[in-house]
CSV table of C-alpha atoms and ligand atoms in Angstrom, one decimal:
chain,number,residue,atom,x,y,z
G,28,MET,CA,109.7,104.3,120.9
G,29,VAL,CA,111.5,106.0,118.0
G,30,GLU,CA,113.8,103.9,115.9
G,31,ILE,CA,116.7,105.7,114.2
G,32,LYS,CA,117.5,103.8,111.0
G,33,THR,CA,120.9,102.6,109.9
G,34,ASP,CA,122.1,103.6,106.4
G,35,ALA,CA,121.4,100.0,105.3
G,36,ALA,CA,117.9,100.3,106.6
G,37,LEU,CA,117.4,103.5,104.7
G,38,GLU,CA,118.4,101.7,101.5
G,39,ALA,CA,115.9,98.9,102.3
G,40,MET,CA,113.2,101.5,102.9
G,41,ARG,CA,114.0,103.1,99.6
G,42,GLU,CA,113.2,99.8,97.9
G,43,ALA,CA,109.9,99.5,99.8
G,44,GLY,CA,109.2,103.2,98.9
G,45,ARG,CA,109.9,102.6,95.3
G,46,VAL,CA,107.2,100.0,95.1
G,47,VAL,CA,104.7,102.5,96.6
G,48,GLY,CA,105.8,105.1,94.1
G,49,ARG,CA,105.3,102.7,91.2
G,50,ALA,CA,101.9,101.6,92.5
G,51,LEU,CA,100.7,105.2,92.7
G,52,ALA,CA,102.1,106.0,89.3
G,53,ALA,CA,100.1,103.0,87.9
G,54,VAL,CA,97.0,104.2,89.7
G,55,ARG,CA,97.4,107.7,88.3
G,56,GLU,CA,97.8,106.3,84.8
G,57,ALA,CA,94.7,104.2,85.2
G,58,ALA,CA,92.4,106.7,86.9
G,59,ASP,CA,89.9,107.9,84.3
G,60,VAL,CA,86.2,108.6,83.8
G,61,GLY,CA,84.3,105.4,84.2
G,62,VAL,CA,87.0,103.5,86.1
G,63,SER,CA,85.9,102.2,89.5
G,64,LEU,CA,87.8,102.7,92.7
G,65,TRP,CA,87.9,98.9,93.2
G,66,GLU,CA,89.5,98.6,89.8
G,67,LEU,CA,92.2,101.1,90.9
G,68,ASP,CA,92.8,99.0,94.0
G,69,GLY,CA,93.4,96.0,91.7
G,70,VAL,CA,96.0,98.1,89.8
G,71,ALA,CA,97.9,98.8,93.0
G,72,ARG,CA,97.5,95.2,94.2
G,73,ASP,CA,99.1,94.0,90.9
G,74,VAL,CA,102.1,96.3,91.3
G,75,LEU,CA,102.7,95.2,94.9
G,76,ALA,CA,102.4,91.5,93.9
G,77,ASP,CA,104.8,92.0,91.0
G,78,HIS,CA,107.5,93.2,93.5
G,79,GLY,CA,106.7,90.6,96.1
G,80,ALA,CA,105.5,93.3,98.5
G,81,LYS,CA,102.7,93.1,101.0
G,82,SER,CA,100.2,95.7,101.8
G,83,PRO,CA,100.2,97.3,105.3
G,84,PHE,CA,96.7,98.7,104.6
G,85,LEU,CA,95.0,95.4,104.0
G,86,GLY,CA,93.5,94.1,107.2
G,87,TYR,CA,94.8,97.2,109.1
G,88,ARG,CA,92.6,98.1,112.1
G,89,PRO,CA,93.6,101.2,114.1
G,90,SER,CA,91.7,101.9,117.4
G,91,PHE,CA,89.2,104.3,115.7
G,92,ALA,CA,88.2,101.8,113.0
G,93,PRO,CA,85.1,99.5,113.3
G,94,THR,CA,86.4,97.0,110.7
G,95,PRO,CA,89.7,95.9,109.2
G,96,PHE,CA,90.6,97.9,106.1
G,97,PRO,CA,89.6,95.8,103.1
G,98,ALA,CA,91.9,97.2,100.4
G,99,VAL,CA,95.5,98.1,99.5
G,100,ILE,CA,94.7,101.7,98.7
G,101,CYS,CA,92.6,104.4,100.3
G,102,ALA,CA,90.6,106.2,97.6
G,103,SER,CA,89.0,109.4,98.7
G,104,VAL,CA,86.8,111.3,96.2
G,105,ASN,CA,85.9,115.0,96.3
G,106,ASP,CA,84.7,115.9,99.9
G,107,ALA,CA,86.4,112.7,101.2
G,108,VAL,CA,89.7,113.8,102.8
G,109,VAL,CA,91.4,110.5,103.6
G,110,HIS,CA,90.8,106.8,104.4
G,111,GLY,CA,88.2,106.3,101.7
G,112,ILE,CA,87.4,102.6,101.1
G,113,PRO,CA,87.6,101.7,97.4
G,114,THR,CA,84.1,100.8,96.2
G,115,GLU,CA,82.4,100.1,92.9
G,116,TYR,CA,82.0,103.9,92.5
G,117,ARG,CA,83.0,104.8,89.0
G,118,LEU,CA,85.0,108.0,88.6
G,119,ARG,CA,83.1,110.9,86.9
G,120,ASP,CA,84.3,113.8,84.9
G,121,GLY,CA,85.6,116.5,87.2
G,122,ASP,CA,86.2,114.3,90.2
G,123,LEU,CA,89.1,115.0,92.6
G,124,LEU,CA,90.7,111.8,93.7
G,125,SER,CA,93.2,111.2,96.5
G,126,VAL,CA,94.9,107.8,96.6
G,127,ASP,CA,97.0,106.6,99.6
G,128,CYS,CA,99.1,103.4,99.3
G,129,GLY,CA,101.6,101.5,101.3
G,130,ALA,CA,104.0,98.6,100.7
G,131,GLU,CA,106.0,96.3,103.0
G,132,LEU,CA,109.1,94.8,101.5
G,133,ASP,CA,111.8,92.8,103.3
G,134,GLY,CA,110.4,94.0,106.7
G,135,TRP,CA,110.4,97.7,105.8
G,136,THR,CA,107.5,99.9,105.0
G,137,GLY,CA,106.7,102.8,102.6
G,138,ASP,CA,103.7,105.1,102.7
G,139,ALA,CA,102.7,107.8,100.1
G,140,ALA,CA,99.6,109.5,98.6
G,141,ILE,CA,98.7,111.5,95.5
G,142,SER,CA,95.8,113.7,94.5
G,143,LEU,CA,94.7,114.1,91.0
G,144,THR,CA,91.8,115.3,88.8
G,145,VAL,CA,89.7,113.1,86.6
G,146,GLY,CA,88.7,114.2,83.1
G,147,THR,CA,88.1,117.9,82.9
G,148,PRO,CA,89.6,119.5,86.0
G,149,ARG,CA,87.9,122.2,88.0
G,150,PRO,CA,90.3,125.2,88.2
G,151,ALA,CA,89.7,125.3,92.0
G,152,ASP,CA,90.7,121.7,92.4
G,153,VAL,CA,93.9,122.2,90.4
G,154,LYS,CA,94.8,125.1,92.8
G,155,LEU,CA,94.0,123.0,95.8
G,156,ILE,CA,96.2,120.1,94.7
G,157,GLU,CA,99.0,122.6,93.9
G,158,ALA,CA,98.7,124.1,97.3
G,159,THR,CA,98.8,120.7,99.0
G,160,GLN,CA,101.9,119.8,97.0
G,161,ARG,CA,103.5,123.1,98.1
G,162,ALA,CA,102.7,122.3,101.7
G,163,LEU,CA,104.3,118.9,101.3
G,164,ASP,CA,107.4,120.4,99.6
G,165,ALA,CA,107.7,123.0,102.4
G,166,GLY,CA,107.4,120.3,105.0
G,167,ILE,CA,110.1,118.2,103.3
G,168,ALA,CA,112.4,121.2,102.9
G,169,ALA,CA,112.1,121.7,106.7
G,170,ALA,CA,113.1,118.1,107.5
G,171,ASN,CA,116.7,118.7,108.3
G,172,VAL,CA,119.2,117.5,110.8
G,173,GLY,CA,119.4,119.9,113.7
G,174,GLY,CA,115.8,121.1,113.3
G,175,ARG,CA,112.7,120.2,115.2
G,176,MET,CA,109.4,118.5,114.3
G,177,GLY,CA,107.7,121.9,114.8
G,178,ASP,CA,109.7,123.2,111.8
G,179,ILE,CA,108.0,120.7,109.5
G,180,SER,CA,104.6,121.3,111.1
G,181,HIS,CA,104.9,125.0,110.9
G,182,ALA,CA,106.0,124.9,107.2
G,183,ILE,CA,103.0,122.8,106.2
G,184,ASP,CA,100.6,125.0,108.2
G,185,THR,CA,102.0,128.2,106.8
G,186,VAL,CA,101.2,127.1,103.3
G,187,ALA,CA,97.7,125.8,104.2
G,188,ARG,CA,96.8,129.1,105.9
G,189,SER,CA,98.2,131.2,103.1
G,190,VAL,CA,95.5,129.7,100.8
G,191,ASP,CA,92.8,129.7,103.5
G,192,CYS,CA,92.5,125.9,103.7
G,193,GLY,CA,91.6,123.9,106.7
G,194,MET,CA,93.2,120.8,107.9
G,195,PRO,CA,91.8,117.9,110.1
G,196,PRO,CA,93.3,118.8,113.6
G,197,ASP,CA,93.9,115.2,114.8
G,198,PHE,CA,95.3,113.5,111.7
G,199,GLY,CA,98.8,114.0,110.3
G,200,GLY,CA,102.0,112.3,109.5
G,201,HIS,CA,104.0,109.8,111.5
G,202,GLY,CA,107.3,108.0,112.0
G,203,ILE,CA,107.6,104.9,109.7
G,204,GLY,CA,109.9,101.9,109.5
G,205,ARG,CA,109.2,98.3,110.3
G,206,SER,CA,105.6,99.2,110.7
G,207,MET,CA,103.5,101.9,109.0
G,208,HIS,CA,102.6,104.0,112.0
G,209,GLU,CA,105.5,104.6,114.4
G,210,ASP,CA,106.5,107.4,116.7
G,211,PRO,CA,107.0,110.3,116.5
G,212,PRO,CA,103.8,111.9,115.2
G,213,VAL,CA,104.2,114.6,112.6
G,214,PRO,CA,101.5,117.2,113.2
G,215,ASN,CA,100.4,119.4,110.4
G,216,ARG,CA,100.4,122.4,112.7
G,217,GLY,CA,103.1,123.4,115.2
G,218,ARG,CA,105.6,125.9,116.4
G,219,PRO,CA,109.0,126.2,114.8
G,220,GLY,CA,112.0,125.2,117.0
G,221,ARG,CA,109.8,123.0,119.2
G,222,GLY,CA,109.1,119.3,119.4
G,223,PHE,CA,111.1,116.1,118.5
G,224,PRO,CA,114.7,116.7,117.5
G,225,LEU,CA,115.3,115.8,113.8
G,226,ARG,CA,118.4,113.7,113.3
G,227,HIS,CA,120.1,111.5,110.7
G,228,GLY,CA,118.2,108.2,110.2
G,229,LEU,CA,114.8,109.5,111.4
G,230,VAL,CA,112.2,108.5,108.8
G,231,LEU,CA,108.8,110.3,108.6
G,232,ALA,CA,105.7,110.1,106.5
G,233,ILE,CA,104.8,113.7,105.9
G,234,GLU,CA,101.2,114.2,104.7
G,235,PRO,CA,99.3,117.5,104.5
G,236,MET,CA,95.5,117.2,104.0
G,237,LEU,CA,94.0,120.5,102.8
G,238,MET,CA,90.3,121.2,102.9
G,239,ALA,CA,89.2,124.0,100.5
G,240,GLY,CA,86.3,125.2,102.8
G,241,GLY,CA,88.8,126.5,105.3
G,242,ARG,CA,87.4,124.9,108.4
G,243,ASP,CA,89.5,122.6,110.6
G,244,ARG,CA,86.6,120.2,111.0
G,245,TYR,CA,85.7,116.8,109.6
G,246,ARG,CA,83.1,114.2,110.0
G,247,THR,CA,83.5,110.4,109.8
G,248,GLY,CA,81.4,108.6,107.3
G,249,THR,CA,78.9,105.8,108.0
G,250,ASP,CA,81.6,103.2,107.0
G,251,GLY,CA,83.5,104.3,110.1
G,252,TRP,CA,86.6,105.0,108.1
G,253,THR,CA,86.2,107.8,105.6
G,254,LEU,CA,86.9,111.4,106.8
G,255,PHE,CA,84.7,114.0,105.0
G,256,THR,CA,84.8,117.8,105.1
G,257,THR,CA,81.8,119.1,107.1
G,258,ASP,CA,80.9,121.8,104.5
G,259,GLY,CA,81.0,119.6,101.4
G,260,SER,CA,84.1,121.4,100.1
G,261,ARG,CA,86.8,119.4,98.4
G,262,ALA,CA,90.0,118.1,99.9
G,263,ALA,CA,93.4,117.0,98.7
G,264,HIS,CA,96.0,114.8,100.4
G,265,ILE,CA,99.6,114.2,99.2
G,266,GLU,CA,102.2,112.2,101.2
G,267,HIS,CA,105.8,111.0,100.9
G,268,THR,CA,108.0,108.9,103.2
G,269,VAL,CA,111.1,111.0,103.8
G,270,ALA,CA,114.4,110.2,105.5
G,271,ILE,CA,116.2,112.9,107.4
G,272,THR,CA,119.9,112.6,106.5
G,273,LYS,CA,123.1,114.6,107.0
G,274,ASP,CA,122.9,115.3,103.2
G,275,GLY,CA,119.4,116.7,103.5
G,276,PRO,CA,115.9,115.3,103.2
G,277,ARG,CA,115.7,112.2,101.0
G,278,VAL,CA,112.3,111.2,99.5
G,279,LEU,CA,112.0,107.4,99.6
G,280,THR,CA,108.7,107.0,97.8
G,281,LEU,CA,109.5,108.2,94.3
G,282,PRO,CA,109.0,105.6,91.6
Z,320,LIG,MG1,99.5,107.1,103.6
Z,321,LIG,MG1,100.8,108.0,106.3
Protein backbone atom coordinates (compact mmCIF):
# COMPACT_ATOMS: atom_id res chain seq x y z
CA MET A 1 0.00 0.00 0.00
CA VAL A 2 1.24 3.47 -0.80
CA GLU A 3 0.70 6.13 1.84
CA ILE A 4 0.36 9.68 0.58
CA LYS A 5 1.66 11.96 3.34
CA THR A 6 -0.11 15.00 4.72
CA ASP A 7 1.81 18.28 4.82
CA ALA A 8 2.20 17.82 8.60
CA ALA A 9 3.73 14.40 7.97
CA LEU A 10 6.14 15.93 5.45
CA GLU A 11 7.31 18.39 8.12
CA ALA A 12 7.80 15.52 10.57
CA MET A 13 9.72 13.55 7.93
CA ARG A 14 11.93 16.58 7.35
CA GLU A 15 12.95 16.43 11.03
CA ALA A 16 13.78 12.71 10.77
CA GLY A 17 15.64 13.43 7.54
CA ARG A 18 17.61 16.25 9.13
CA VAL A 19 18.98 13.79 11.71
CA VAL A 20 20.11 11.50 8.88
CA GLY A 21 21.78 14.43 7.12
CA ARG A 22 23.58 15.43 10.29
CA ALA A 23 24.71 11.87 11.01
CA LEU A 24 26.13 11.53 7.50
CA ALA A 25 27.84 14.92 7.72
CA ALA A 26 29.51 13.82 10.96
CA VAL A 27 30.61 10.54 9.38
CA ARG A 28 32.02 12.40 6.37
CA GLU A 29 33.96 14.66 8.73
CA ALA A 30 35.33 11.68 10.71
CA ALA A 31 36.19 9.41 7.78
CA ASP A 32 39.98 9.46 7.41
CA VAL A 33 42.96 7.18 6.93
CA GLY A 34 43.25 4.83 9.92
CA VAL A 35 39.69 5.30 11.17
CA SER A 36 37.72 2.05 11.41
CA LEU A 37 34.28 1.47 9.94
CA TRP A 38 33.04 0.49 13.40
CA GLU A 39 34.24 3.83 14.76
CA LEU A 40 32.25 5.59 12.03
CA ASP A 41 29.19 3.61 13.10
CA GLY A 42 29.74 5.03 16.59
CA VAL A 43 29.85 8.57 15.18
CA ALA A 44 26.45 8.09 13.53
CA ARG A 45 25.08 6.32 16.61
CA ASP A 46 25.97 9.36 18.75
CA VAL A 47 24.21 11.79 16.40
CA LEU A 48 21.05 9.65 16.40
CA ALA A 49 21.15 9.43 20.21
CA ASP A 50 21.71 13.20 20.55
CA HIS A 51 18.45 13.77 18.64
CA GLY A 52 16.48 11.05 20.39
CA ALA A 53 16.22 9.13 17.11
CA LYS A 54 16.23 5.37 16.60
CA SER A 55 17.97 3.45 13.84
CA PRO A 56 15.82 1.62 11.32
CA PHE A 57 18.98 -0.26 10.25
CA LEU A 58 19.86 -1.81 13.61
CA GLY A 59 18.31 -5.26 13.84
CA TYR A 60 16.75 -4.93 10.36
CA ARG A 61 16.31 -8.25 8.62
CA PRO A 62 14.88 -8.27 5.09
CA SER A 63 14.03 -11.59 3.42
CA PHE A 64 17.42 -11.92 1.70
CA ALA A 65 19.46 -11.43 4.87
CA PRO A 66 20.77 -14.33 6.97
CA THR A 67 21.21 -12.23 10.14
CA PRO A 68 19.76 -9.01 11.60
CA PHE A 69 21.82 -5.98 10.58
CA PRO A 70 24.20 -5.18 13.47
CA ALA A 71 24.83 -1.45 12.96
CA VAL A 72 23.25 1.97 12.32
CA ILE A 73 25.20 2.60 9.08
CA CYS A 74 26.09 0.51 6.07
CA ALA A 75 29.76 1.08 5.21
CA SER A 76 30.72 -0.16 1.75
CA VAL A 77 34.38 0.15 0.70
CA ASN A 78 35.78 0.10 -2.87
CA ASP A 79 34.20 -2.86 -4.73
CA ALA A 80 31.40 -3.12 -2.14
CA VAL A 81 28.32 -1.50 -3.68
CA VAL A 82 25.84 -1.34 -0.77
CA HIS A 83 24.89 -3.06 2.53
CA GLY A 84 28.45 -3.32 3.87
CA ILE A 85 28.59 -4.21 7.58
CA PRO A 86 30.85 -1.87 9.57
CA THR A 87 33.83 -3.90 10.79
CA GLU A 88 37.19 -3.19 12.45
CA TYR A 89 38.60 -2.49 8.95
CA ARG A 90 40.61 0.72 9.06
CA LEU A 91 40.29 3.05 6.09
CA ARG A 92 43.32 3.29 3.83
CA ASP A 93 44.64 6.07 1.65
CA GLY A 94 42.70 6.07 -1.64
CA ASP A 95 39.69 4.10 -0.42
CA LEU A 96 36.23 4.89 -1.80
CA LEU A 97 33.66 4.70 0.99
CA SER A 98 29.86 4.70 0.70
CA VAL A 99 27.86 5.24 3.88
CA ASP A 100 24.12 4.65 4.15
CA CYS A 101 22.20 5.78 7.24
CA GLY A 102 18.64 5.99 8.46
CA ALA A 103 16.83 7.59 11.37
CA GLU A 104 13.41 7.17 12.93
CA LEU A 105 11.99 10.15 14.81
CA ASP A 106 8.43 10.60 16.14
CA GLY A 107 7.29 7.65 14.03
CA TRP A 108 8.74 8.87 10.73
CA THR A 109 11.80 7.67 8.86
CA GLY A 110 14.59 9.18 6.77
CA ASP A 111 17.14 7.33 4.62
CA ALA A 112 20.18 8.73 2.79
CA ALA A 113 23.67 7.78 1.63
CA ILE A 114 26.93 9.46 0.68
CA SER A 115 30.06 8.37 -1.18
CA LEU A 116 33.46 9.88 -0.48
CA THR A 117 37.16 9.32 -0.98
CA VAL A 118 39.64 8.86 1.85
CA GLY A 119 43.07 10.52 1.80
CA THR A 120 44.46 10.93 -1.71
CA PRO A 121 41.59 10.33 -4.14
CA ARG A 122 41.93 8.32 -7.31
CA PRO A 123 40.75 10.52 -10.21
CA ALA A 124 38.51 7.70 -11.49
CA ASP A 125 36.77 7.52 -8.11
CA VAL A 126 36.14 11.26 -8.10
CA LYS A 127 34.50 10.90 -11.53
CA LEU A 128 32.44 7.92 -10.39
CA ILE A 129 31.14 9.79 -7.36
CA GLU A 130 30.37 12.88 -9.46
CA ALA A 131 28.45 10.73 -11.96
CA THR A 132 26.47 9.09 -9.15
CA GLN A 133 25.61 12.52 -7.77
CA ARG A 134 24.50 13.63 -11.25
CA ALA A 135 22.33 10.50 -11.54
CA LEU A 136 20.70 11.30 -8.19
CA ASP A 137 20.22 14.96 -9.14
CA ALA A 138 18.60 13.91 -12.43
CA GLY A 139 16.30 11.50 -10.60
CA ILE A 140 15.29 14.19 -8.13
CA ALA A 141 14.69 16.70 -10.93
CA ALA A 142 12.29 14.21 -12.52
CA ALA A 143 10.31 13.72 -9.28
CA ASN A 144 7.41 16.01 -10.16
CA VAL A 145 3.66 16.02 -9.70
CA GLY A 146 2.04 14.73 -12.87
CA GLY A 147 5.01 12.60 -13.85
CA ARG A 148 5.50 8.86 -13.54
CA MET A 149 7.97 6.69 -11.69
CA GLY A 150 9.58 5.75 -14.99
CA ASP A 151 10.62 9.40 -15.44
CA ILE A 152 12.82 9.12 -12.35
CA SER A 153 14.15 5.68 -13.31
CA HIS A 154 14.93 6.77 -16.85
CA ALA A 155 16.71 9.94 -15.68
CA ILE A 156 18.99 7.91 -13.38
CA ASP A 157 19.67 5.25 -15.99
CA THR A 158 20.47 7.83 -18.68
CA VAL A 159 23.26 9.32 -16.56
CA ALA A 160 24.63 5.89 -15.59
CA ARG A 161 24.75 4.75 -19.24
CA SER A 162 26.31 8.01 -20.37
CA VAL A 163 29.37 7.19 -18.26
CA ASP A 164 29.30 3.45 -19.08
CA CYS A 165 28.52 2.42 -15.51
CA GLY A 166 26.56 -0.65 -14.49
CA MET A 167 23.86 -0.81 -11.82
CA PRO A 168 22.63 -3.78 -9.76
CA PRO A 169 19.42 -4.79 -11.56
CA ASP A 170 17.28 -5.76 -8.57
CA PHE A 171 18.17 -3.07 -6.05
CA GLY A 172 16.97 0.51 -6.13
CA GLY A 173 14.98 3.11 -4.28
CA HIS A 174 11.68 2.80 -2.45
CA GLY A 175 8.78 4.58 -0.87
CA ILE A 176 9.46 5.65 2.69
CA GLY A 177 7.42 6.96 5.60
CA ARG A 178 6.46 5.24 8.84
CA SER A 179 8.87 2.50 7.88
CA MET A 180 12.04 2.58 5.84
CA HIS A 181 10.98 0.39 2.94
CA GLU A 182 7.48 1.04 1.62
CA ASP A 183 5.77 0.87 -1.74
CA PRO A 184 6.24 1.91 -4.45
CA PRO A 185 9.66 0.63 -5.55
CA VAL A 186 11.86 3.19 -7.35
CA PRO A 187 13.81 1.23 -9.98
CA ASN A 188 17.04 2.71 -11.30
CA ARG A 189 16.04 1.78 -14.82
CA GLY A 190 12.70 2.32 -16.55
CA ARG A 191 10.71 3.93 -19.30
CA PRO A 192 9.63 7.55 -19.13
CA GLY A 193 5.89 8.12 -18.90
CA ARG A 194 5.33 4.67 -17.38
CA GLY A 195 4.78 3.36 -13.89
CA PHE A 196 3.40 4.73 -10.65
CA PRO A 197 1.86 8.23 -10.93
CA LEU A 198 3.77 10.88 -8.98
CA ARG A 199 1.63 13.11 -6.79
CA HIS A 200 1.88 15.62 -3.98
CA GLY A 201 2.73 13.88 -0.71
CA LEU A 202 4.46 10.85 -2.19
CA VAL A 203 7.85 10.37 -0.49
CA LEU A 204 10.60 8.35 -2.13
CA ALA A 205 14.14 7.30 -1.31
CA ILE A 206 16.02 7.76 -4.58
CA GLU A 207 19.36 5.95 -4.68
CA PRO A 208 21.53 5.33 -7.74
CA MET A 209 24.29 2.74 -7.28
CA LEU A 210 26.92 3.01 -10.03
CA MET A 211 29.51 0.33 -10.76
CA ALA A 212 32.54 1.55 -12.70
CA GLY A 213 33.13 -1.76 -14.51
CA GLY A 214 29.95 -1.28 -16.54
CA ARG A 215 28.35 -4.65 -15.84
CA ASP A 216 24.86 -4.92 -14.35
CA ARG A 217 25.99 -7.77 -12.13
CA TYR A 218 26.87 -8.16 -8.50
CA ARG A 219 27.71 -10.93 -6.06
CA THR A 220 26.75 -11.25 -2.42
CA GLY A 221 29.59 -11.52 0.09
CA THR A 222 30.06 -14.32 2.62
CA ASP A 223 28.39 -12.18 5.31
CA GLY A 224 25.14 -12.57 3.35
CA TRP A 225 24.69 -8.79 3.27
CA THR A 226 27.35 -6.97 1.28
CA LEU A 227 26.87 -6.58 -2.47
CA PHE A 228 30.13 -6.52 -4.44
CA THR A 229 30.89 -5.84 -8.08
CA THR A 230 31.73 -9.08 -9.91
CA ASP A 231 34.75 -7.58 -11.68
CA GLY A 232 36.42 -5.90 -8.70
CA SER A 233 35.64 -2.43 -10.06
CA ARG A 234 34.62 0.27 -7.62
CA ALA A 235 31.10 1.43 -6.88
CA ALA A 236 29.40 4.53 -5.50
CA HIS A 237 25.99 4.98 -3.89
CA ILE A 238 24.27 8.28 -3.07
CA GLU A 239 20.73 8.61 -1.74
CA HIS A 240 18.23 11.19 -0.55
CA THR A 241 14.72 10.96 0.81
CA VAL A 242 12.64 13.22 -1.44
CA ALA A 243 9.06 14.47 -1.12
CA ILE A 244 7.12 15.13 -4.31
CA THR A 245 5.22 18.37 -3.81
CA LYS A 246 3.19 20.77 -5.92
CA ASP A 247 6.10 23.21 -5.47
CA GLY A 248 8.58 20.68 -6.86
CA PRO A 249 10.79 17.99 -5.35
CA ARG A 250 11.82 18.64 -1.74
CA VAL A 251 14.92 16.90 -0.37
CA LEU A 252 14.21 15.89 3.24
CA THR A 253 17.63 14.51 4.22
CA LEU A 254 19.83 17.60 4.06
CA PRO A 255 21.50 18.52 7.40
MG1 LIG B 1 19.68 4.01 2.45
MG1 LIG C 1 17.13 3.42 0.79
